Amino acid sequence: MANRRDFLKTSLLGASASLLAWGGRLKAAAPAARPAAAVRVVSTWDFGIAANQAAWAILGKGGHALDAVEAGARVPEADLKNHSVGRAGYPDRDGHVTLDASIMDHNYNCGAVAAIEHIAHPISVARRVMERTPHVLLVGDGALQFALEQGFKKEELLTPESEQAWHAWLKTAKYQPSINSEVRDYDKAGRPGGANNHDTIGMLALDAHGKLAGACTTSGMAWKLHGRVGDSPIIGAGLYVDGEIGGATSTGVGEEVIRNAGSFLVVELMRQGRTPQEACKEAVMRIVKRRAEASKTLQVGFLAMNRDGEVGAYAIQRGFSYAVCDAHKQDALLPSPSVYTTNYS
Ligand code: SD4
């Protein structure tokens, strides 16, 4: 009997050990811890360097990707010299500064705000939408009301400099929305982009826990129609993250990105085995093929990172750049390959 009892005990222990092992295998489907070398954050454009560094202050200490991208995105949102993101963003045709932002984690949790006014950090409101509501996207007055209920401060975001630029535009008021991503040349140091390098910021981070997150924030096209919403707050267009595959984000003419569900497309192409750069290139080429003539003068750029921390980018026009930050180097800025390599202007 004793033997049978021992056998039963051993079998039960064995069974629970296999259950644990099975549970362990189930858990293994979730992102596994990454080697420190793969912990990384990437961002669009040159102002991504400062954003990455704020994100790295969190990531480098073993913090979470979601916290890192939120902290990073807040940097250009607060930058008064940046007229395409957050405070000091150029207004719409009627003089309103309206902001779009989205955030997404490794597990399909996401939140966004669109056409929100008077709130300096829409990325943080997007995170509250994700974490404190059953919704994904709040827009306009409703987004502002939610932000105020959450304790965000109502502020004037139109700076005298942006107002002056708007008044200058009003003199002709030609309705030709600027994409804030004109073809840019290389500066004297050979770095892509120049002093005027302003655009949407899209960020992707991979943390030491193997988790991915992304954020995207913008004031959209300068002088746009009041109420116009671009790709940045649309999950799947301006931003998409799949914790088991990778993430993607975009910049440029949002309408073109929305038509292709651009960031979702990039992630799906990575799922099918493309590298981040191949995936970005294919997503760009679909726009170019569809818009053969127009693509010569419009800009769209994609930036992607897979769950191994491999990074890639591609744009229609030359001049798109992206910042990469990891344990090796915190201020790298790389030129994106592009379809067209000569300036059209
Ligand atoms: C938008 N993609 O609103 C954003 C903004 C942008 O150059 O990137 N503008 O369409």
mmCIF file of C-alpha atoms and ligand atoms in Angstrom:
data_model
loop_
_atom_site.group_PDB
_atom_site.id
_atom_site.type_symbol
_atom_site.label_atom_id
_atom_site.label_comp_id
_atom_site.label_asym_id
_atom_site.label_seq_id
_atom_site.Cartn_x
_atom_site.Cartn_y
_atom_site.Cartn_z
ATOM 1 C CA MET A 1 0.000 0.000 0.000
ATOM 2 C CA ALA A 2 2.760 2.260 0.992
ATOM 3 C CA ASN A 3 4.245 1.615 -2.371
ATOM 4 C CA ARG A 4 0.967 2.336 -4.127
ATOM 5 C CA ARG A 5 0.553 5.521 -2.100
ATOM 6 C CA ASP A 6 4.084 6.519 -3.019
ATOM 7 C CA PHE A 7 3.377 5.673 -6.637
ATOM 8 C CA LEU A 8 0.196 7.768 -6.594
ATOM 9 C CA LYS A 9 2.039 10.618 -4.936
ATOM 10 C CA THR A 10 4.835 10.404 -7.443
ATOM 11 C CA SER A 11 2.388 10.169 -10.343
ATOM 12 C CA LEU A 12 0.449 13.157 -9.074
ATOM 13 C CA LEU A 13 3.641 15.090 -8.609
ATOM 14 C CA GLY A 14 4.682 13.980 -12.070
ATOM 15 C CA ALA A 15 1.313 15.034 -13.482
ATOM 16 C CA SER A 16 1.476 18.421 -11.854
ATOM 17 C CA ALA A 17 5.044 18.770 -13.042
ATOM 18 C CA SER A 18 3.930 18.059 -16.614
ATOM 19 C CA LEU A 19 1.000 20.412 -16.217
ATOM 20 C CA LEU A 20 3.433 23.049 -15.061
ATOM 21 C CA ALA A 21 5.658 22.229 -17.983
ATOM 22 C CA TRP A 22 2.649 22.422 -20.282
ATOM 23 C CA GLY A 23 1.658 25.719 -18.677
ATOM 24 C CA GLY A 24 5.220 26.788 -19.185
ATOM 25 C CA ARG A 25 4.974 25.951 -22.875
ATOM 26 C CA LEU A 26 1.756 27.917 -23.076
ATOM 27 C CA LYS A 27 3.503 30.806 -21.443
ATOM 28 C CA ALA A 28 6.368 30.447 -23.884
ATOM 29 C CA ALA A 29 3.985 31.661 -26.591
ATOM 30 C CA ALA A 30 4.086 35.039 -24.860
ATOM 31 C CA PRO A 31 7.135 37.183 -25.633
ATOM 32 C CA ALA A 32 10.269 35.737 -24.051
ATOM 33 C CA ALA A 33 12.876 37.897 -22.391
ATOM 34 C CA ARG A 34 15.222 39.492 -24.899
ATOM 35 C CA PRO A 35 18.971 39.602 -24.698
ATOM 36 C CA ALA A 36 20.013 43.074 -23.568
ATOM 37 C CA ALA A 37 21.442 43.698 -27.040
ATOM 38 C CA ALA A 38 17.974 43.585 -28.617
ATOM 39 C CA VAL A 39 16.406 46.103 -26.242
ATOM 40 C CA ARG A 40 15.833 49.017 -28.556
ATOM 41 C CA VAL A 41 13.689 52.030 -29.375
ATOM 42 C CA VAL A 42 13.278 53.580 -32.826
ATOM 43 C CA SER A 43 11.552 56.775 -33.910
ATOM 44 C CA THR A 44 10.757 58.678 -37.078
ATOM 45 C CA TRP A 45 12.799 61.726 -38.058
ATOM 46 C CA ASP A 46 15.675 63.522 -36.404
ATOM 47 C CA PHE A 47 13.698 64.728 -33.414
ATOM 48 C CA GLY A 48 13.328 61.020 -32.692
ATOM 49 C CA ILE A 49 16.822 61.169 -31.165
ATOM 50 C CA ALA A 50 15.637 63.215 -28.165
ATOM 51 C CA ALA A 51 12.446 61.157 -27.915
ATOM 52 C CA ASN A 52 14.456 57.927 -27.955
ATOM 53 C CA GLN A 53 16.705 59.181 -25.189
ATOM 54 C CA ALA A 54 13.692 59.862 -22.954
ATOM 55 C CA ALA A 55 12.426 56.380 -23.766
ATOM 56 C CA TRP A 56 15.849 54.887 -23.088
ATOM 57 C CA ALA A 57 15.866 56.352 -19.573
ATOM 58 C CA ILE A 58 13.097 53.798 -18.946
ATOM 59 C CA LEU A 59 14.064 50.949 -21.280
ATOM 60 C CA GLY A 60 17.733 50.958 -20.311
ATOM 61 C CA LYS A 61 16.769 50.284 -16.681
ATOM 62 C CA GLY A 62 14.586 47.304 -17.579
ATOM 63 C CA GLY A 63 11.387 49.373 -17.751
ATOM 64 C CA HIS A 64 8.369 48.670 -19.933
ATOM 65 C CA ALA A 65 8.117 49.449 -23.630
ATOM 66 C CA LEU A 66 4.713 51.077 -23.159
ATOM 67 C CA ASP A 67 6.039 53.529 -20.558
ATOM 68 C CA ALA A 68 9.053 54.172 -22.758
ATOM 69 C CA VAL A 69 7.122 55.114 -25.916
ATOM 70 C CA GLU A 70 4.735 57.334 -23.967
ATOM 71 C CA ALA A 71 7.636 59.178 -22.297
ATOM 72 C CA GLY A 72 9.428 59.471 -25.636
ATOM 73 C CA ALA A 73 6.430 60.804 -27.547
ATOM 74 C CA ARG A 74 5.913 63.499 -24.930
ATOM 75 C CA VAL A 75 9.259 65.079 -25.848
ATOM 76 C CA PRO A 76 8.350 66.416 -29.326
ATOM 77 C CA GLU A 77 4.812 67.117 -28.053
ATOM 78 C CA ALA A 78 6.367 69.651 -25.683
ATOM 79 C CA ASP A 79 8.931 71.026 -28.141
ATOM 80 C CA LEU A 80 7.984 74.556 -29.181
ATOM 81 C CA LYS A 81 10.264 74.383 -32.206
ATOM 82 C CA ASN A 82 8.366 71.433 -33.595
ATOM 83 C CA HIS A 83 5.368 72.587 -35.617
ATOM 84 C CA SER A 84 3.983 69.181 -36.471
ATOM 85 C CA VAL A 85 3.484 67.599 -33.066
ATOM 86 C CA GLY A 86 1.711 68.742 -29.902
ATOM 87 C CA ARG A 87 2.044 72.281 -28.535
ATOM 88 C CA ALA A 88 3.070 74.774 -31.249
ATOM 89 C CA GLY A 89 1.759 72.451 -33.962
ATOM 90 C CA TYR A 90 0.508 74.374 -37.003
ATOM 91 C CA PRO A 91 -3.250 74.894 -36.887
ATOM 92 C CA ASP A 92 -5.937 73.851 -39.318
ATOM 93 C CA ARG A 93 -7.438 76.159 -41.962
ATOM 94 C CA ASP A 94 -9.577 77.868 -39.305
ATOM 95 C CA GLY A 95 -6.789 78.408 -36.783
ATOM 96 C CA HIS A 96 -7.488 75.463 -34.450
ATOM 97 C CA VAL A 97 -4.607 73.278 -33.302
ATOM 98 C CA THR A 98 -6.096 69.780 -33.447
ATOM 99 C CA LEU A 99 -3.998 66.788 -32.452
ATOM 100 C CA ASP A 100 -4.057 63.058 -33.220
ATOM 101 C CA ALA A 101 -2.293 60.305 -31.245
ATOM 102 C CA SER A 102 -2.331 56.571 -30.680
ATOM 103 C CA ILE A 103 -0.596 54.010 -28.510
ATOM 104 C CA MET A 104 -0.535 50.196 -28.613
ATOM 105 C CA ASP A 105 1.063 47.425 -26.579
ATOM 106 C CA HIS A 106 2.198 43.851 -27.399
ATOM 107 C CA ASN A 107 -1.192 42.405 -26.563
ATOM 108 C CA TYR A 108 -3.598 44.321 -28.871
ATOM 109 C CA ASN A 109 -4.410 46.843 -26.158
ATOM 110 C CA CYS A 110 -4.657 50.228 -27.814
ATOM 111 C CA GLY A 111 -6.037 53.713 -27.371
ATOM 112 C CA ALA A 112 -6.247 56.834 -29.493
ATOM 113 C CA VAL A 113 -7.539 60.385 -29.688
ATOM 114 C CA ALA A 114 -8.269 62.322 -32.844
ATOM 115 C CA ALA A 115 -8.857 66.021 -33.504
ATOM 116 C CA ILE A 116 -8.418 66.800 -29.827
ATOM 117 C CA GLU A 117 -7.842 70.466 -28.952
ATOM 118 C CA HIS A 118 -6.231 72.240 -25.988
ATOM 119 C CA ILE A 119 -4.398 69.235 -24.563
ATOM 120 C CA ALA A 120 -0.611 69.371 -24.784
ATOM 121 C CA HIS A 121 0.022 65.629 -24.455
ATOM 122 C CA PRO A 122 -2.499 63.699 -26.548
ATOM 123 C CA ILE A 123 -0.341 60.558 -26.302
ATOM 124 C CA SER A 124 -1.051 60.382 -22.575
ATOM 125 C CA VAL A 125 -4.777 60.848 -23.193
ATOM 126 C CA ALA A 126 -4.585 58.010 -25.747
ATOM 127 C CA ARG A 127 -3.050 55.813 -23.068
ATOM 128 C CA ARG A 128 -5.865 56.687 -20.654
ATOM 129 C CA VAL A 129 -8.416 55.783 -23.340
ATOM 130 C CA MET A 130 -6.664 52.417 -23.606
ATOM 131 C CA GLU A 131 -6.401 51.779 -19.895
ATOM 132 C CA ARG A 132 -9.476 53.409 -18.419
ATOM 133 C CA THR A 133 -12.231 53.014 -20.987
ATOM 134 C CA PRO A 134 -13.664 50.088 -22.927
ATOM 135 C CA HIS A 135 -13.034 52.102 -26.124
ATOM 136 C CA VAL A 136 -10.191 52.533 -28.570
ATOM 137 C CA LEU A 137 -10.750 55.979 -30.098
ATOM 138 C CA LEU A 138 -12.239 59.217 -28.780
ATOM 139 C CA VAL A 139 -12.545 62.259 -31.019
ATOM 140 C CA GLY A 140 -12.978 66.038 -30.861
ATOM 141 C CA ASP A 141 -15.034 67.460 -27.997
ATOM 142 C CA GLY A 142 -15.580 64.021 -26.495
ATOM 143 C CA ALA A 143 -11.840 63.418 -26.339
ATOM 144 C CA LEU A 144 -11.325 66.826 -24.724
ATOM 145 C CA GLN A 145 -14.110 66.180 -22.198
ATOM 146 C CA PHE A 146 -12.537 62.829 -21.284
ATOM 147 C CA ALA A 147 -9.092 64.404 -20.944
ATOM 148 C CA LEU A 148 -10.429 67.105 -18.606
ATOM 149 C CA GLU A 149 -12.250 64.478 -16.524
ATOM 150 C CA GLN A 150 -8.922 62.657 -16.272
ATOM 151 C CA GLY A 151 -7.265 65.774 -14.880
ATOM 152 C CA PHE A 152 -5.434 67.030 -17.978
ATOM 153 C CA LYS A 153 -5.094 70.811 -18.167
ATOM 154 C CA LYS A 154 -6.879 72.857 -20.850
ATOM 155 C CA GLU A 155 -4.313 75.041 -22.581
ATOM 156 C CA GLU A 156 -3.837 77.306 -25.578
ATOM 157 C CA LEU A 157 -1.594 75.363 -27.945
ATOM 158 C CA LEU A 158 -1.357 77.965 -30.702
ATOM 159 C CA THR A 159 1.932 79.784 -30.157
ATOM 160 C CA PRO A 160 2.565 83.285 -31.567
ATOM 161 C CA GLU A 161 4.990 81.772 -34.082
ATOM 162 C CA SER A 162 2.462 79.218 -35.352
ATOM 163 C CA GLU A 163 -0.236 81.884 -35.464
ATOM 164 C CA GLN A 164 2.051 84.072 -37.552
ATOM 165 C CA ALA A 165 2.687 81.215 -39.980
ATOM 166 C CA TRP A 166 -1.071 80.642 -40.225
ATOM 167 C CA HIS A 167 -1.680 84.340 -40.961
ATOM 168 C CA ALA A 168 0.981 84.200 -43.661
ATOM 169 C CA TRP A 169 -0.789 81.205 -45.196
ATOM 170 C CA LEU A 170 -4.156 83.002 -44.978
ATOM 171 C CA LYS A 171 -2.872 85.675 -47.374
ATOM 172 C CA THR A 172 -3.231 83.207 -50.212
ATOM 173 C CA ALA A 173 -5.214 80.556 -48.338
ATOM 174 C CA LYS A 174 -4.571 78.177 -51.153
ATOM 175 C CA TYR A 175 -6.073 74.924 -50.007
ATOM 176 C CA GLN A 176 -3.129 72.721 -50.611
ATOM 177 C CA PRO A 177 -2.398 71.134 -47.263
ATOM 178 C CA SER A 178 1.275 70.933 -46.492
ATOM 179 C CA ILE A 179 2.456 67.472 -45.556
ATOM 180 C CA ASN A 180 5.247 68.817 -43.352
ATOM 181 C CA SER A 181 7.474 66.287 -44.962
ATOM 182 C CA GLU A 182 8.871 68.078 -47.930
ATOM 183 C CA VAL A 183 11.814 66.433 -49.556
ATOM 184 C CA ARG A 184 14.780 67.214 -47.385
ATOM 185 C CA ASP A 185 18.373 67.314 -48.183
ATOM 186 C CA TYR A 186 21.326 66.200 -46.151
ATOM 187 C CA ASP A 187 22.957 68.651 -43.785
ATOM 188 C CA LYS A 188 26.609 69.616 -43.877
ATOM 189 C CA ALA A 189 27.532 66.749 -41.588
ATOM 190 C CA GLY A 190 25.907 64.374 -44.049
ATOM 191 C CA ARG A 191 23.017 63.594 -41.716
ATOM 192 C CA PRO A 192 19.638 63.217 -43.339
ATOM 193 C CA GLY A 193 17.171 66.009 -42.908
ATOM 194 C CA GLY A 194 17.926 69.632 -42.210
ATOM 195 C CA ALA A 195 17.082 72.304 -39.713
ATOM 196 C CA ASN A 196 13.516 72.247 -40.936
ATOM 197 C CA ASN A 197 13.045 68.631 -40.211
ATOM 198 C CA HIS A 198 9.586 68.506 -38.642
ATOM 199 C CA ASP A 199 7.007 65.795 -38.859
ATOM 200 C CA THR A 200 4.892 63.246 -37.050
ATOM 201 C CA ILE A 201 6.680 61.090 -34.542
ATOM 202 C CA GLY A 202 6.105 57.353 -34.622
ATOM 203 C CA MET A 203 7.977 55.232 -32.074
ATOM 204 C CA LEU A 204 8.463 51.496 -31.527
ATOM 205 C CA ALA A 205 10.163 49.948 -28.508
ATOM 206 C CA LEU A 206 11.219 46.443 -27.508
ATOM 207 C CA ASP A 207 11.915 46.024 -23.799
ATOM 208 C CA ALA A 208 13.997 43.616 -21.729
ATOM 209 C CA HIS A 209 10.851 41.566 -21.034
ATOM 210 C CA GLY A 210 10.535 40.901 -24.774
ATOM 211 C CA LYS A 211 7.496 43.132 -25.075
ATOM 212 C CA LEU A 212 6.822 45.561 -27.866
ATOM 213 C CA ALA A 213 4.876 48.818 -27.821
ATOM 214 C CA GLY A 214 4.350 51.726 -30.173
ATOM 215 C CA ALA A 215 3.172 55.337 -30.114
ATOM 216 C CA CYS A 216 2.375 57.914 -32.755
ATOM 217 C CA THR A 217 1.513 61.596 -32.261
ATOM 218 C CA THR A 218 1.013 64.553 -34.614
ATOM 219 C CA SER A 219 -0.769 67.797 -35.347
ATOM 220 C CA GLY A 220 -1.348 66.403 -38.839
ATOM 221 C CA MET A 221 -1.280 68.430 -42.002
ATOM 222 C CA ALA A 222 -0.844 72.132 -41.558
ATOM 223 C CA TRP A 223 -3.896 74.149 -42.734
ATOM 224 C CA LYS A 224 -6.038 71.013 -43.061
ATOM 225 C CA LEU A 225 -9.838 71.239 -43.072
ATOM 226 C CA HIS A 226 -11.245 71.522 -39.553
ATOM 227 C CA GLY A 227 -12.074 67.984 -38.436
ATOM 228 C CA ARG A 228 -9.606 66.270 -40.772
ATOM 229 C CA VAL A 229 -8.052 63.207 -39.161
ATOM 230 C CA GLY A 230 -4.962 61.527 -40.551
ATOM 231 C CA ASP A 231 -3.490 58.071 -40.183
ATOM 232 C CA SER A 232 -1.697 58.612 -36.872
ATOM 233 C CA PRO A 233 -4.627 57.860 -34.523
ATOM 234 C CA ILE A 234 -6.008 55.059 -36.700
ATOM 235 C CA ILE A 235 -4.837 51.697 -35.373
ATOM 236 C CA GLY A 236 -3.584 49.697 -38.339
ATOM 237 C CA ALA A 237 -2.850 52.818 -40.390
ATOM 238 C CA GLY A 238 -0.397 55.068 -38.533
ATOM 239 C CA LEU A 239 0.514 52.467 -35.925
ATOM 240 C CA TYR A 240 0.214 48.743 -35.388
ATOM 241 C CA VAL A 241 1.867 46.312 -32.990
ATOM 242 C CA ASP A 242 1.588 42.553 -32.816
ATOM 243 C CA GLY A 243 3.587 41.247 -29.874
ATOM 244 C CA GLU A 244 4.482 38.015 -31.629
ATOM 245 C CA ILE A 245 5.580 39.622 -34.898
ATOM 246 C CA GLY A 246 6.624 43.254 -34.604
ATOM 247 C CA GLY A 247 5.392 46.810 -34.938
ATOM 248 C CA ALA A 248 5.156 49.485 -37.613
ATOM 249 C CA THR A 249 4.424 53.187 -37.784
ATOM 250 C CA SER A 250 4.150 55.757 -40.543
ATOM 251 C CA THR A 251 4.671 59.373 -41.469
ATOM 252 C CA GLY A 252 3.638 61.482 -44.431
ATOM 253 C CA VAL A 253 0.315 61.873 -46.201
ATOM 254 C CA GLY A 254 -2.053 60.062 -43.883
ATOM 255 C CA GLU A 255 -4.801 59.617 -46.452
ATOM 256 C CA GLU A 256 -2.531 57.371 -48.519
ATOM 257 C CA VAL A 257 -1.583 55.336 -45.470
ATOM 258 C CA ILE A 258 -5.202 54.876 -44.372
ATOM 259 C CA ARG A 259 -6.174 53.621 -47.844
ATOM 260 C CA ASN A 260 -3.649 50.795 -47.504
ATOM 261 C CA ALA A 261 -4.043 50.072 -43.766
ATOM 262 C CA GLY A 262 -0.320 50.745 -44.011
ATOM 263 C CA SER A 263 1.124 49.784 -40.612
ATOM 264 C CA PHE A 264 -1.058 46.683 -40.393
ATOM 265 C CA LEU A 265 0.133 45.747 -43.864
ATOM 266 C CA VAL A 266 3.783 46.091 -42.832
ATOM 267 C CA VAL A 267 3.235 43.852 -39.795
ATOM 268 C CA GLU A 268 1.372 41.263 -41.882
ATOM 269 C CA LEU A 269 4.190 41.220 -44.422
ATOM 270 C CA MET A 270 6.655 40.584 -41.585
ATOM 271 C CA ARG A 271 4.395 37.751 -40.421
ATOM 272 C CA GLN A 272 4.792 36.240 -43.888
ATOM 273 C CA GLY A 273 8.551 36.273 -43.470
ATOM 274 C CA ARG A 274 9.690 39.633 -44.840
ATOM 275 C CA THR A 275 12.347 41.565 -43.011
ATOM 276 C CA PRO A 276 11.206 44.918 -41.570
ATOM 277 C CA GLN A 277 12.803 46.761 -44.481
ATOM 278 C CA GLU A 278 11.331 44.469 -47.139
ATOM 279 C CA ALA A 279 7.916 44.870 -45.511
ATOM 280 C CA CYS A 280 8.185 48.675 -45.429
ATOM 281 C CA LYS A 281 9.301 48.713 -49.057
ATOM 282 C CA GLU A 282 6.393 46.568 -50.222
ATOM 283 C CA ALA A 283 3.889 48.774 -48.351
ATOM 284 C CA VAL A 284 5.414 51.883 -49.976
ATOM 285 C CA MET A 285 5.402 50.251 -53.426
ATOM 286 C CA ARG A 286 1.695 49.503 -53.172
ATOM 287 C CA ILE A 287 1.047 53.229 -52.735
ATOM 288 C CA VAL A 288 3.395 54.129 -55.561
ATOM 289 C CA LYS A 289 1.786 51.613 -57.939
ATOM 290 C CA ARG A 290 -1.686 52.838 -57.111
ATOM 291 C CA ARG A 291 -0.750 56.513 -57.341
ATOM 292 C CA ALA A 292 1.877 56.398 -60.088
ATOM 293 C CA GLU A 293 1.830 60.113 -61.051
ATOM 294 C CA ALA A 294 0.909 61.635 -57.698
ATOM 295 C CA SER A 295 3.500 59.606 -55.830
ATOM 296 C CA LYS A 296 6.216 61.697 -57.444
ATOM 297 C CA THR A 297 5.290 64.581 -55.190
ATOM 298 C CA LEU A 298 3.943 62.953 -52.076
ATOM 299 C CA GLN A 299 5.772 61.522 -49.144
ATOM 300 C CA VAL A 300 4.971 58.446 -47.097
ATOM 301 C CA GLY A 301 7.499 56.669 -44.921
ATOM 302 C CA PHE A 302 7.211 53.495 -42.856
ATOM 303 C CA LEU A 303 9.382 52.410 -39.943
ATOM 304 C CA ALA A 304 9.209 48.866 -38.543
ATOM 305 C CA MET A 305 10.841 46.697 -35.917
ATOM 306 C CA ASN A 306 10.286 42.987 -35.481
ATOM 307 C CA ARG A 307 10.189 41.147 -32.178
ATOM 308 C CA ASP A 308 13.887 40.330 -32.457
ATOM 309 C CA GLY A 309 14.704 44.034 -32.550
ATOM 310 C CA GLU A 310 15.556 44.068 -36.257
ATOM 311 C CA VAL A 311 14.729 47.483 -37.761
ATOM 312 C CA GLY A 312 13.838 48.676 -41.259
ATOM 313 C CA ALA A 313 12.350 51.678 -43.037
ATOM 314 C CA TYR A 314 11.327 52.785 -46.497
ATOM 315 C CA ALA A 315 9.888 55.971 -47.968
ATOM 316 C CA ILE A 316 8.625 57.306 -51.263
ATOM 317 C CA GLN A 317 10.894 60.351 -51.278
ATOM 318 C CA ARG A 318 14.455 60.679 -50.139
ATOM 319 C CA GLY A 319 15.091 62.544 -46.903
ATOM 320 C CA PHE A 320 13.117 60.396 -44.475
ATOM 321 C CA SER A 321 15.262 59.501 -41.490
ATOM 322 C CA TYR A 322 14.834 57.447 -38.352
ATOM 323 C CA ALA A 323 16.547 57.417 -34.982
ATOM 324 C CA VAL A 324 17.715 54.218 -33.313
ATOM 325 C CA CYS A 325 18.684 53.898 -29.676
ATOM 326 C CA ASP A 326 19.979 50.839 -27.837
ATOM 327 C CA ALA A 327 22.661 49.827 -25.362
ATOM 328 C CA HIS A 328 25.269 50.267 -28.082
ATOM 329 C CA LYS A 329 24.400 53.816 -29.200
ATOM 330 C CA GLN A 330 21.796 56.278 -28.055
ATOM 331 C CA ASP A 331 21.796 58.898 -30.809
ATOM 332 C CA ALA A 332 21.990 57.092 -34.132
ATOM 333 C CA LEU A 333 20.138 58.719 -37.029
ATOM 334 C CA LEU A 334 19.856 56.724 -40.233
ATOM 335 C CA PRO A 335 18.671 57.698 -43.707
ATOM 336 C CA SER A 336 15.767 55.623 -44.970
ATOM 337 C CA PRO A 337 16.040 54.119 -48.438
ATOM 338 C CA SER A 338 13.436 55.497 -50.820
ATOM 339 C CA VAL A 339 11.773 54.941 -54.179
ATOM 340 C CA TYR A 340 12.898 58.268 -55.611
ATOM 341 C CA THR A 341 16.400 59.346 -54.929
ATOM 342 C CA THR A 342 16.411 62.774 -56.454
ATOM 343 C CA ASN A 343 14.560 65.817 -55.230
ATOM 344 C CA TYR A 344 11.443 66.657 -57.158
ATOM 345 C CA SER A 345 11.525 70.279 -56.030
HETATM 346 C C1 SD4 B 1 -1.087 62.873 -41.030
HETATM 347 N N1 SD4 B 1 0.738 61.318 -41.149
HETATM 348 O O1 SD4 B 1 -1.844 63.498 -40.299
HETATM 349 C C2 SD4 B 1 0.221 62.452 -40.455
HETATM 350 C C3 SD4 B 1 1.066 63.638 -40.394
HETATM 351 C C4 SD4 B 1 2.287 63.643 -41.106
HETATM 352 O O2 SD4 B 1 3.496 64.867 -42.570
HETATM 353 O O3 SD4 B 1 3.061 62.706 -41.035
HETATM 354 N N2 SD4 B 1 2.488 64.724 -41.812
HETATM 355 O O4 SD4 B 1 -1.342 62.627 -42.212
#
